[in-house]
Short mmCIF file of C-alpha atoms in Angstrom, two decimals:
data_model
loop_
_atom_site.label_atom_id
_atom_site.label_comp_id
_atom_site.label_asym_id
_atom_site.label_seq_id
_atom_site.Cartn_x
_atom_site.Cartn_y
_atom_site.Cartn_z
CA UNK A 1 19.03 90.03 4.08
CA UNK A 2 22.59 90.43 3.24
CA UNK A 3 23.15 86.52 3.06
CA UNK A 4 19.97 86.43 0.47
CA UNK A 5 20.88 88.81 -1.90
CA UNK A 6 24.20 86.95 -2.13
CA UNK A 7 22.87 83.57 -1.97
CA UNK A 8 20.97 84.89 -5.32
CA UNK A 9 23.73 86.81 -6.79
CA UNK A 10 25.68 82.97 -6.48
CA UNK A 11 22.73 81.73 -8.03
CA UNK A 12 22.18 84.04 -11.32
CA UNK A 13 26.05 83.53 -12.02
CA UNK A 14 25.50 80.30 -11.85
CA UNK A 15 22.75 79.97 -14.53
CA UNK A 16 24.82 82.37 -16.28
CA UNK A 17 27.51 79.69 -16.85
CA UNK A 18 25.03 77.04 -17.30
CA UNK A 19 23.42 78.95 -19.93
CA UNK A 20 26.81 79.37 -21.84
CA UNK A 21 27.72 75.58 -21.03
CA UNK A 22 24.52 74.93 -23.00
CA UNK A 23 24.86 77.18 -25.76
CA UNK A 24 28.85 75.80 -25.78
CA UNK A 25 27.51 72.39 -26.24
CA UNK A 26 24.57 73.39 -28.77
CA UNK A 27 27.30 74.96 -31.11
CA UNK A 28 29.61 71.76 -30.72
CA UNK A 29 26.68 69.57 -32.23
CA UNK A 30 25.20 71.57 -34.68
CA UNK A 31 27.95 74.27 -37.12
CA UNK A 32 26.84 77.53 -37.58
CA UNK A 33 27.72 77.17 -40.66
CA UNK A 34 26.17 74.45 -42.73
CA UNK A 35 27.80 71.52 -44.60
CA UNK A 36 27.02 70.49 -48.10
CA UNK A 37 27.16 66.88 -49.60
CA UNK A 38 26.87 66.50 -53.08
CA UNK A 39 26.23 62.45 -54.53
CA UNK A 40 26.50 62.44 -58.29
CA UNK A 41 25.70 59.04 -59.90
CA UNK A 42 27.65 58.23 -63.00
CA UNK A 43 25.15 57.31 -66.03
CA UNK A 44 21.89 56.86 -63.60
CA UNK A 45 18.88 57.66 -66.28
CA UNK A 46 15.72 60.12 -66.11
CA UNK A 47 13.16 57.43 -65.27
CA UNK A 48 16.13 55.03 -63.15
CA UNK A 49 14.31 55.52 -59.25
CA UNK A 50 11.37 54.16 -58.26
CA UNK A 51 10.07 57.85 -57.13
CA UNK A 52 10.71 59.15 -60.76
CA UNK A 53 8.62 56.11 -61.93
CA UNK A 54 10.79 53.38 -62.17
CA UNK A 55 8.53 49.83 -62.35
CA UNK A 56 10.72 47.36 -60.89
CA UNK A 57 14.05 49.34 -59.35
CA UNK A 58 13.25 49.34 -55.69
CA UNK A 59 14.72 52.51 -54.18
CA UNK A 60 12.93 53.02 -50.94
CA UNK A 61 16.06 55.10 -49.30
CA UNK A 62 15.88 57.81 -52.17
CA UNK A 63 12.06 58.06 -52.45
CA UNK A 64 12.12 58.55 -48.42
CA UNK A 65 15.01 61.12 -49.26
CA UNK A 66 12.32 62.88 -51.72
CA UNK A 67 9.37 62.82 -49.30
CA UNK A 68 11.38 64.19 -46.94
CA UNK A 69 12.36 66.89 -49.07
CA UNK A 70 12.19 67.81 -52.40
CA UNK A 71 11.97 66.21 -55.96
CA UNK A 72 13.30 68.29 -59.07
CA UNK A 73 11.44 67.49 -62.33
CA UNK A 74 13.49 69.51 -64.65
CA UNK A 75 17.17 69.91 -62.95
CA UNK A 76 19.50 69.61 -66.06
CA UNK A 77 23.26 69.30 -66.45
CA UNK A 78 25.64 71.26 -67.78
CA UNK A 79 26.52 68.35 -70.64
CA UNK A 80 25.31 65.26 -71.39
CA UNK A 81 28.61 63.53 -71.34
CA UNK A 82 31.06 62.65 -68.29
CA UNK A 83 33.91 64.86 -68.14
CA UNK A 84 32.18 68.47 -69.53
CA UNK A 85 29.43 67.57 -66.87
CA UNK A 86 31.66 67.51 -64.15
CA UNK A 87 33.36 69.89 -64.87
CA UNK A 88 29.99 72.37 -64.91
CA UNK A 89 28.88 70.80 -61.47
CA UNK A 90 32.40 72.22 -60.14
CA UNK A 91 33.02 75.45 -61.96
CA UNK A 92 29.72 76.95 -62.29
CA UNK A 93 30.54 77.62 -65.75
CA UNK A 94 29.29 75.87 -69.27
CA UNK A 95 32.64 74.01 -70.36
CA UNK A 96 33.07 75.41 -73.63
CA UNK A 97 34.54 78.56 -71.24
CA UNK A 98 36.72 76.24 -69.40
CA UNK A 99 38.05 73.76 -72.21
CA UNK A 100 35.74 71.26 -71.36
CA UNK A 101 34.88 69.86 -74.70
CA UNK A 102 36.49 68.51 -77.38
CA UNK A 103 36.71 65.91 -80.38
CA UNK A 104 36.93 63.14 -77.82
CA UNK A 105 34.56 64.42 -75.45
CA UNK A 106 35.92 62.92 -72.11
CA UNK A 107 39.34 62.69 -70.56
CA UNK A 108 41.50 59.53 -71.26
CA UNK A 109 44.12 58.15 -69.59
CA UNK A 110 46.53 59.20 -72.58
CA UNK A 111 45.41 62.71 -72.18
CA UNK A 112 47.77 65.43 -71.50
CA UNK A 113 45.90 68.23 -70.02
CA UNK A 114 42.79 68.47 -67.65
CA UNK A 115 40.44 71.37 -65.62
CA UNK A 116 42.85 74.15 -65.28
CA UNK A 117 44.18 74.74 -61.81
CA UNK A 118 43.14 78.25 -62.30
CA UNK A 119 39.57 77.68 -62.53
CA UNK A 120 37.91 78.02 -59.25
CA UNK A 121 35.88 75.12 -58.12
CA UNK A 122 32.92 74.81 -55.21
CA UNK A 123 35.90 73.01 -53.36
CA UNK A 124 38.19 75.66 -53.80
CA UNK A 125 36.01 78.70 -52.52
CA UNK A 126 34.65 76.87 -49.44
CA UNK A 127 38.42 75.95 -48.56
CA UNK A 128 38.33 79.53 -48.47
CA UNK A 129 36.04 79.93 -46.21
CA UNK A 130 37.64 77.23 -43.97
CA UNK A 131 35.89 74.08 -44.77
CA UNK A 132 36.92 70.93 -44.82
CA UNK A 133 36.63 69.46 -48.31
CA UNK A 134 36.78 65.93 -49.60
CA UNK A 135 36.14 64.20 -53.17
CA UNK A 136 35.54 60.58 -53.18
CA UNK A 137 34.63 58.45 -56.01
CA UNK A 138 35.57 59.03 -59.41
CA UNK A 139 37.31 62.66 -60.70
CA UNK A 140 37.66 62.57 -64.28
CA UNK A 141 38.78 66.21 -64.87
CA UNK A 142 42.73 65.21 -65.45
CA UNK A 143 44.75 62.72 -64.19
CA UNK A 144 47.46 64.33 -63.68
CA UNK A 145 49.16 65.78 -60.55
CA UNK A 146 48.58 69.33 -61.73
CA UNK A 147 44.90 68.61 -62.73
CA UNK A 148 43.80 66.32 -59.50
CA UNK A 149 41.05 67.27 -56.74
CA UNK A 150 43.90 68.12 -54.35
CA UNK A 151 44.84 71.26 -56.43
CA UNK A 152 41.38 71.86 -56.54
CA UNK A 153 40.43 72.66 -53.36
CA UNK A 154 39.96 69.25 -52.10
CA UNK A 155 41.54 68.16 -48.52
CA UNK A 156 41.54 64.85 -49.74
CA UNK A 157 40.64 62.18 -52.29
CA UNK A 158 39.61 58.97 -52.35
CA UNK A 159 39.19 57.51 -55.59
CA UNK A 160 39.58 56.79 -59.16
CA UNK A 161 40.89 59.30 -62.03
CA UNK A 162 39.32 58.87 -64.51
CA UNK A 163 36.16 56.52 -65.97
CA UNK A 164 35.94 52.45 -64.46
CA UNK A 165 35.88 51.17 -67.83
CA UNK A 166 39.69 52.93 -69.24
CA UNK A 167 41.77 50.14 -68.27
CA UNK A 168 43.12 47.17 -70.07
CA UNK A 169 40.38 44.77 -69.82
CA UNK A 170 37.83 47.25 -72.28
CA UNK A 171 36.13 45.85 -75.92
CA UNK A 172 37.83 49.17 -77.06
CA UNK A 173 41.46 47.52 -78.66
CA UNK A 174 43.08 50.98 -78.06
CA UNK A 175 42.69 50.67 -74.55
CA UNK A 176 43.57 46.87 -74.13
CA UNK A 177 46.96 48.13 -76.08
CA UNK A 178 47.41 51.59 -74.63
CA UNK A 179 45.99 52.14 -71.19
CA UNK A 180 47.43 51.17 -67.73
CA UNK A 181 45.77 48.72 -65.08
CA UNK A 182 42.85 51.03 -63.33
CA UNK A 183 44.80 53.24 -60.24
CA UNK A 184 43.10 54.10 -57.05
CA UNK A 185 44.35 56.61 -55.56
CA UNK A 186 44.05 57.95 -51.93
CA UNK A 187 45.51 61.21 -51.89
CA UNK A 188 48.12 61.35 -54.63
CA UNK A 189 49.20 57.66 -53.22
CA UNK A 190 48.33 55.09 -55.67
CA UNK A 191 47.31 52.06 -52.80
CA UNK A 192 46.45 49.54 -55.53
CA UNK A 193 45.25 48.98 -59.37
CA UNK A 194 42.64 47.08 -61.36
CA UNK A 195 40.75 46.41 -57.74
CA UNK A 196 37.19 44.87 -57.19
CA UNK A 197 34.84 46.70 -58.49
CA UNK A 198 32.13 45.36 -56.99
CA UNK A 199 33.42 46.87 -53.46
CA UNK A 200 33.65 50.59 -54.95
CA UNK A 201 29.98 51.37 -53.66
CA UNK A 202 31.10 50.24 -50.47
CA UNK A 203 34.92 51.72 -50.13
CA UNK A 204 33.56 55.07 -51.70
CA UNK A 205 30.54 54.91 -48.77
CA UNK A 206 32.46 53.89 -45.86
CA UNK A 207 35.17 56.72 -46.41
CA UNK A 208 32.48 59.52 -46.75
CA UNK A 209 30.47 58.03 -43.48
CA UNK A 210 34.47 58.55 -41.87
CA UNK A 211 34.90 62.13 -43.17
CA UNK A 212 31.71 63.25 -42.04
CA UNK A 213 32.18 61.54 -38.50
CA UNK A 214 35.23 63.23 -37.88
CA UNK A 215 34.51 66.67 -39.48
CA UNK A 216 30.81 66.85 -37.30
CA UNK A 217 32.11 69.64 -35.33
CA UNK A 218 33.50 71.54 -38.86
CA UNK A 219 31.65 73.16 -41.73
CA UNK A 220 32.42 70.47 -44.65
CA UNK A 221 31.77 69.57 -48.16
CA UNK A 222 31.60 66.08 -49.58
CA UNK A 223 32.06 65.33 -53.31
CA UNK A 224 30.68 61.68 -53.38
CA UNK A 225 31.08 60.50 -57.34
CA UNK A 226 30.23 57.42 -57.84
CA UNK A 227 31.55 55.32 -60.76
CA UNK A 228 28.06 53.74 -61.08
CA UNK A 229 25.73 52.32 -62.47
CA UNK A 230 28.32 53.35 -65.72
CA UNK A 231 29.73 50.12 -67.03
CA UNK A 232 31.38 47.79 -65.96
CA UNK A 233 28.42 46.74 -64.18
CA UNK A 234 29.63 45.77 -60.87
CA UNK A 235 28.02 44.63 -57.47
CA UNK A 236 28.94 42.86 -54.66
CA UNK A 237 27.37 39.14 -53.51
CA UNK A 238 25.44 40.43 -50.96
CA UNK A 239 23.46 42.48 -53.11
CA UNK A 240 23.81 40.36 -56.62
CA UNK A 241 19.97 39.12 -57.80
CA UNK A 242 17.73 41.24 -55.92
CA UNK A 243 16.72 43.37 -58.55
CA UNK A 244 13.57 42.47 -60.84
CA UNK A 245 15.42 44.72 -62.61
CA UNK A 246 18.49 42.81 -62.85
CA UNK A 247 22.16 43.74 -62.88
CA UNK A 248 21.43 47.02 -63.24
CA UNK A 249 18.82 47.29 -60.66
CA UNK A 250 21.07 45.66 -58.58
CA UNK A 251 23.72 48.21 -58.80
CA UNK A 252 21.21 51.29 -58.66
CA UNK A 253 19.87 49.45 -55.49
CA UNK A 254 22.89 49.15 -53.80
CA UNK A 255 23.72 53.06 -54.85
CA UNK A 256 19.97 53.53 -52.93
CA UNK A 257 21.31 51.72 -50.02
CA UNK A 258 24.15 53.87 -49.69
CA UNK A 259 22.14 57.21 -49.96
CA UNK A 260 20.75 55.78 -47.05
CA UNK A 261 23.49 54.87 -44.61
CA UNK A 262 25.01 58.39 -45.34
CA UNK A 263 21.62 60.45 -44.38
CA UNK A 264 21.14 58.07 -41.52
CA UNK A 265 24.40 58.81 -40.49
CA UNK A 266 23.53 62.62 -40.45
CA UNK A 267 20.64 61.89 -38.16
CA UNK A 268 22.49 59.89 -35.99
CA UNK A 269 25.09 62.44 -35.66
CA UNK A 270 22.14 65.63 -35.36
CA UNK A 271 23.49 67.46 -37.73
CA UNK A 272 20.90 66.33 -40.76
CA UNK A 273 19.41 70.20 -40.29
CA UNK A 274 22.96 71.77 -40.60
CA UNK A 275 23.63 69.79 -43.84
CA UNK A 276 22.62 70.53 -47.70
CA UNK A 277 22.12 67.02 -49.66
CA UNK A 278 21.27 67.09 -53.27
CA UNK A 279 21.48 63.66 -55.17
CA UNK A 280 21.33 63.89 -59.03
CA UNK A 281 23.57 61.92 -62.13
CA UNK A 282 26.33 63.34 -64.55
CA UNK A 283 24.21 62.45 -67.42
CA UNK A 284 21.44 60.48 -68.80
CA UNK A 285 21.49 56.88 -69.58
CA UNK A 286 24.45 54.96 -71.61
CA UNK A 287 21.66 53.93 -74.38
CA UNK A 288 23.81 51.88 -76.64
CA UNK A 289 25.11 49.87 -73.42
CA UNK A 290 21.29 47.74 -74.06
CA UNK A 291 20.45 45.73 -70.93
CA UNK A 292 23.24 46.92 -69.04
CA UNK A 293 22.40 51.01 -69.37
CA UNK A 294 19.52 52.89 -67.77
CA UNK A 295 16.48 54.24 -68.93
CA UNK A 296 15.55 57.95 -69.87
CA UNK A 297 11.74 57.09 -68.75
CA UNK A 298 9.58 59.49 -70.94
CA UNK A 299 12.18 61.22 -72.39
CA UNK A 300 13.81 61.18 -75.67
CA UNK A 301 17.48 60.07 -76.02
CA UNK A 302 20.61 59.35 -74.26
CA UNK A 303 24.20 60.08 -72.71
CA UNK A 304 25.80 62.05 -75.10
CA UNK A 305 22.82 63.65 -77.13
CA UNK A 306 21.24 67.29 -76.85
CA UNK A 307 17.54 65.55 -76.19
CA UNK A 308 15.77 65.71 -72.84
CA UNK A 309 17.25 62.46 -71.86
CA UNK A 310 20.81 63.49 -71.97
CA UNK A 311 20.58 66.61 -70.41
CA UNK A 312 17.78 66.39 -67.87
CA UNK A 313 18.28 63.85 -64.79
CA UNK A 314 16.45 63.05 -61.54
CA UNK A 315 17.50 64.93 -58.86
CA UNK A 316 16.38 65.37 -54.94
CA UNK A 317 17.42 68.08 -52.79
CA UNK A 318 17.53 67.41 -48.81
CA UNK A 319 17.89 69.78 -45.85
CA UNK A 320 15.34 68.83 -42.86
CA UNK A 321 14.01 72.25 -41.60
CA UNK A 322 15.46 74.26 -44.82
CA UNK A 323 13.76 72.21 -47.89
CA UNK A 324 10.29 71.54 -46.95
CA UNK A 325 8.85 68.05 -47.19
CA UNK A 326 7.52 66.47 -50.08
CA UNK A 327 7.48 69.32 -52.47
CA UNK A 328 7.86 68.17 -56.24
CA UNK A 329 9.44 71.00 -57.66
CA UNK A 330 8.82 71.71 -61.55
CA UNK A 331 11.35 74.51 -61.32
CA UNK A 332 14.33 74.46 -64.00
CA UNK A 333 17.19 74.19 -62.41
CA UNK A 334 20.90 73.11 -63.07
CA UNK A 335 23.99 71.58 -61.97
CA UNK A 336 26.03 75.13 -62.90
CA UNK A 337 23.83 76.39 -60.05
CA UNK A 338 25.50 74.78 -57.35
CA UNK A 339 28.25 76.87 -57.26
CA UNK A 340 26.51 79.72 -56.44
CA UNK A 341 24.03 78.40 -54.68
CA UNK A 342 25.89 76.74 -52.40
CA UNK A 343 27.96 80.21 -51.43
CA UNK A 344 24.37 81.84 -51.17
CA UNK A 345 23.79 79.21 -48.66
CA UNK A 346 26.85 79.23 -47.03
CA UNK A 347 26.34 83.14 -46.06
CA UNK A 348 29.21 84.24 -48.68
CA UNK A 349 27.91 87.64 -49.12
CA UNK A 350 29.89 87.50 -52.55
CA UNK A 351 27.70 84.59 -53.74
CA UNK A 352 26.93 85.95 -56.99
CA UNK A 353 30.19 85.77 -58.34
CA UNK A 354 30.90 87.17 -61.38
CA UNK A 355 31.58 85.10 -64.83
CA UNK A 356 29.58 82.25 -63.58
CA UNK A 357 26.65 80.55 -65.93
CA UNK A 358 25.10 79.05 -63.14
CA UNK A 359 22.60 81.54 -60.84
CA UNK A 360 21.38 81.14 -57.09
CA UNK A 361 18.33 79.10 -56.80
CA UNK A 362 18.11 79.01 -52.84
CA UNK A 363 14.61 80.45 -53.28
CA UNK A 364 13.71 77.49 -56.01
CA UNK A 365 15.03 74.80 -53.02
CA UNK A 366 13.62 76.84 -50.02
CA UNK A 367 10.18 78.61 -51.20
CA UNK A 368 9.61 76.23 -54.39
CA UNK A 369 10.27 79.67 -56.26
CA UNK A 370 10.88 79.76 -60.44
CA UNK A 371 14.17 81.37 -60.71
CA UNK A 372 15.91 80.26 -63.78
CA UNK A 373 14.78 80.11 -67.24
CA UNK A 374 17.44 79.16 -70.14
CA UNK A 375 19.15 75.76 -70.96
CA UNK A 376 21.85 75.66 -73.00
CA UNK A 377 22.69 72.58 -75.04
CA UNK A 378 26.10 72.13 -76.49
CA UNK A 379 27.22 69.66 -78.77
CA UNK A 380 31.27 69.85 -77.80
CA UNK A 381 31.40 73.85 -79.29
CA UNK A 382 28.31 73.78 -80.74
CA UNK A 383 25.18 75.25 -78.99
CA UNK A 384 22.45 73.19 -80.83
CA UNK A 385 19.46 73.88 -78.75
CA UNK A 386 18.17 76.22 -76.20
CA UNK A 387 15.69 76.22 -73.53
CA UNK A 388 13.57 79.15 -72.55
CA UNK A 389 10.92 78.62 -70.17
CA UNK A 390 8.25 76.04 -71.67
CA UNK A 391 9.92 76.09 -75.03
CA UNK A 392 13.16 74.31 -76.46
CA UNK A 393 14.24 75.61 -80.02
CA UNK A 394 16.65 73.53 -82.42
CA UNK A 395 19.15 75.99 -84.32
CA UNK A 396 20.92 72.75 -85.77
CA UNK A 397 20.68 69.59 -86.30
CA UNK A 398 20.07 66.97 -83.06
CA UNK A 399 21.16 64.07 -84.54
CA UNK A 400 23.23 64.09 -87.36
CA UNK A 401 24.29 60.77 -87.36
CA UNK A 402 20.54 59.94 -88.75
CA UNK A 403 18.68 61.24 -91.15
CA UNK A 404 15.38 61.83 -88.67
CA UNK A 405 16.06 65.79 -89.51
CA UNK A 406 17.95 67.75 -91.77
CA UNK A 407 19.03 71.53 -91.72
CA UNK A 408 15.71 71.78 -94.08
CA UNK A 409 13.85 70.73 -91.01
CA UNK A 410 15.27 73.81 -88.63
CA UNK A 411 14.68 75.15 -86.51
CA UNK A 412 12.92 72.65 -84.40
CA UNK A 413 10.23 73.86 -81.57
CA UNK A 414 8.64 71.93 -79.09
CA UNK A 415 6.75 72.31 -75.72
CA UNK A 416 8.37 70.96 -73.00
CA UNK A 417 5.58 71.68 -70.27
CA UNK A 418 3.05 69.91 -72.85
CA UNK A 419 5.39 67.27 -74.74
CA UNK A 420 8.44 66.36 -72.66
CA UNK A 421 9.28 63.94 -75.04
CA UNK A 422 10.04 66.11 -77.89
CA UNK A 423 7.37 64.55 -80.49
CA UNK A 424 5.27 67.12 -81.39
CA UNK A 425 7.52 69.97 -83.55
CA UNK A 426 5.38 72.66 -83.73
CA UNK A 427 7.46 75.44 -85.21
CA UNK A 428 5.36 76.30 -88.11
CA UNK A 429 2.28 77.56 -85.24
CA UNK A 430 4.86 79.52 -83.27
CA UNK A 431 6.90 82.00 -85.90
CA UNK A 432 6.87 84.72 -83.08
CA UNK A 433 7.85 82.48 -80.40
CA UNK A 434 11.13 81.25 -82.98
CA UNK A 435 12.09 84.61 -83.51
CA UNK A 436 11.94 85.34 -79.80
CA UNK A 437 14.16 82.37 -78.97
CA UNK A 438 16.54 82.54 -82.43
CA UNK A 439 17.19 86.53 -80.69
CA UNK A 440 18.21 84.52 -77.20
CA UNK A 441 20.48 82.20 -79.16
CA UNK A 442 22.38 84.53 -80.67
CA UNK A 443 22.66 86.89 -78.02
CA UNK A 444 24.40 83.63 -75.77
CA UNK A 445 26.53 82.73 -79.10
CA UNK A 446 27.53 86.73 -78.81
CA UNK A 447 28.58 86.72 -75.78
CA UNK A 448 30.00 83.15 -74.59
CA UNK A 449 33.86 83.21 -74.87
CA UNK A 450 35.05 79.68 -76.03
CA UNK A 451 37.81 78.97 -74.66
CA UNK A 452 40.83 76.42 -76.02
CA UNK A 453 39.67 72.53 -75.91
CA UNK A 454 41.59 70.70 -72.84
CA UNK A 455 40.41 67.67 -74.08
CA UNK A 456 42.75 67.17 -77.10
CA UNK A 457 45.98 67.09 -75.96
CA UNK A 458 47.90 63.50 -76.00
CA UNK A 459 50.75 62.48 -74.00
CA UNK A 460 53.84 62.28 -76.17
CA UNK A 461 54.46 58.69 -74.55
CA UNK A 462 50.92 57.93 -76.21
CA UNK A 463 51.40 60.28 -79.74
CA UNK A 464 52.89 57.45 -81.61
CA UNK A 465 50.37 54.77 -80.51
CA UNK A 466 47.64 56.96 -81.11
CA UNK A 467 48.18 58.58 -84.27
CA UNK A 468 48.74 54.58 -85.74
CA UNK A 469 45.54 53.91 -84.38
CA UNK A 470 43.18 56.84 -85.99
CA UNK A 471 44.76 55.74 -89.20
CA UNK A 472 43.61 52.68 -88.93
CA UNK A 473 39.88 54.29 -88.91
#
């Protein structure tokens, strides 16, 4: 009797430890803690993927990516132009409070400022929280030292500075005088300049696929920018003429193909329920690049303007367990929402932090849930338009580099839920509905602190050069 009871004492310590070796090894595959990979496409268009009604771009890899999770119909950015987007996606916070706007727009290589190192990024707070961070692809938010991803929370970089097209070779003749051969930079190491560009989609894939092998067992966040489809259109041989499409297609394809290997890599590696994906683009389509720029589908306008087509962009959220399959989401949501978001997700009980323009939408991702409601669109300092539910009011002029409108015309109101496409103005049926929203515009305008432009500054080894040049004009 003695022997027995020991004999079974041996054995429940024994699938005691087994028990922990399990749970040990469970823990080792899958983080507590979940990981978070953001893909932002540089230019990609409103109607650019074949699951957002695309006619001839193939992008199987992307529409499995939205069947398998979610597909947001009205996700918006924070600008419609490169830099002040990116810098939204990162801060959480409309860049007219972070400096992010200016006569130029973007960031150029002769620039002499960049995203303040003070302004906490989605990089820098989950650094915080001991994550390993990377940014890959193309930065764009200050090239120099000070004003690079590796004082801004990143662990590392693997990239380009600023835009693909900034370098010598451009139509622009101030660049072909004025701006170095294109760097690439891995870390703050410059390993080579004006390389094949038809290998970025490739370089900028393979390194993500590494820091996501060797981080499996740590909570980590991957910045993957890519420098397309934005021009110079680019591809490699492999993939050149498979697109009915053409170049374009090709280069969208080949961004498909990589959205693949990377959530196929996540399988493989069983942590695809552990890890947040959302694919979306900085902006809508480079209109005025003809052939070679993308296509705003049903939308009015382009990169650049305050119309549907530059601010709203396709976007699919991922998370196998977490975003339920095959949901098309009409929810507004927005790149400033990230931020937060992602803290929400990440079990930061301080997730609402405070100053931010962007809000939590877990419950718009996870229960298909309305949670925001206003869109702000800036012209640099301007706010031209805002979005309040269904409706989009004008206060100023959209375009006024054509005479389509004048201030006569304003304000502007149309019906996004009914006409997308901004046709139909329909302020004259709606006086209570402009009053409502003119109250909401003014209250933002009240309240939004402008901060200094970061975008104006020129290098004094450029001043000369570039003062000569906007004489010229």
């Amino acid at each position: 009797m003695t022997k027995m009871i020991r004999t079974l004492k041996t054995l429940r310590v024994k699938l005691f430890l087994l028990f922990i070796f399990l749970f040990s090894c469970s823990n080792n595959n899958t983080n507590s803690r979940p990981n978070f990979i953001i893909i932002f496409a540089d230019d990609l268009g409103y109607g650019d993927l074949s699951s957002f009604g695309h006619p001839t771009i193939n992008t199987p890899h992307l529409d499995k990516m939205a069947s398998e999770g979610m597909k947001l119909t009205q996700f918006y950015v924070g600008s419609s132009i490169c830099t002040p987007s990116r810098a939204a996606l990162l801060t959480g916070k409309l860049p007219v409070r972070t400096g992010m706007y200016g006569e130029r727009s973007v960031l150029f290589p002769d620039n002499a400022s960049g995203l303040q190192p003070s302004e906490q990024t989605i990089a820098s707070a989950l650094k915080s929280l001991d994550y390993k961070t990377a940014c890959i692809g193309k930065w764009h938010l200050g090239h120099l030292e000070e004003y690079m991803p590796m004082n801004h929370g990143f662990d590392t970089f693997y990239g380009i500075p600023y835009s693909n097209d900034m370098r010598p070779e451009s139509q622009w003749d101030y660049a072909r005088n004025n701006f170095p051969p294109l760097p690439f930079l891995d870390g703050v190491d410059t390993i080579g300049v004006s390389l094949d560009q038809s290998q970025f989609i490739k370089m900028f894939t393979d390194r993500s696929i590494d820091f996501i092998q060797q981080n499996k067992n740590n909570p980590f966040f991957l910045y993957l920018a890519h420098t397309a489809p934005h021009t110079p259109l680019m591809v490699n041989k492999e993939n050149k003429g498979k697109s009915k499409r053409g170049l374009y297609g090709d280069v969208v394809e080949e961004l498909d193909r990589s959205v693949g290997k990377i959530l196929n890599t996540l399988k493989d590696m069983n942590i695809e329920k552990n890890t947040f994906v959302i694919f979306t683009s900085d902006n809508g389509p480079w209109g005025w690049r003809g052939i070679n720029g993308g296509s705003a589908g049903l939308l009015k306008g382009n990169k650049g303007s305050v119309y549907e087509g530059g601010y709203r962009v396709p976007s699919i959220a991922w998370m196998p367990g977490r975003v339920e399959e095959g949901i098309i989401s009409r929810s507004i949501c927005s790149t400033l929402d990230l931020y937060p978001t992602i803290m929400a997700i990440s079990g930061n009980k301080e997730s609402q932090i405070n100053g931010l323009d962007g809000i939590d939408i877990s419950r718009a991702l996870f229960e298909n849930l309305p949670v925001r409601t206003n869109i702000h669109y800036y012209r640099k300092d301007t706010l031209v338009a805002i979005r309040h539910k269904e409706w989009k009011i004008y206060i100023d002029d959209p375009n006024p580099w054509n005479d389509e409108f004048t201030k006569a015309d304003l304000p502007l109101l149309y019906n996004l839920d009914q006409d997308p496409s901004e046709k139909y103005n329909i302020a004259d049926s709606h006086p209570e509905i402009i009053d409502d929203l003119i109250q909401i515009a003014e209250a933002h305008i009240k309240e939004t602190i402008v901060a200094p432009s970061q975008l104006d500054a020129i290098l004094p080894s450029h001043r000369e050069a570039y003062d000569r040049y906007n004489k010229k004009k």
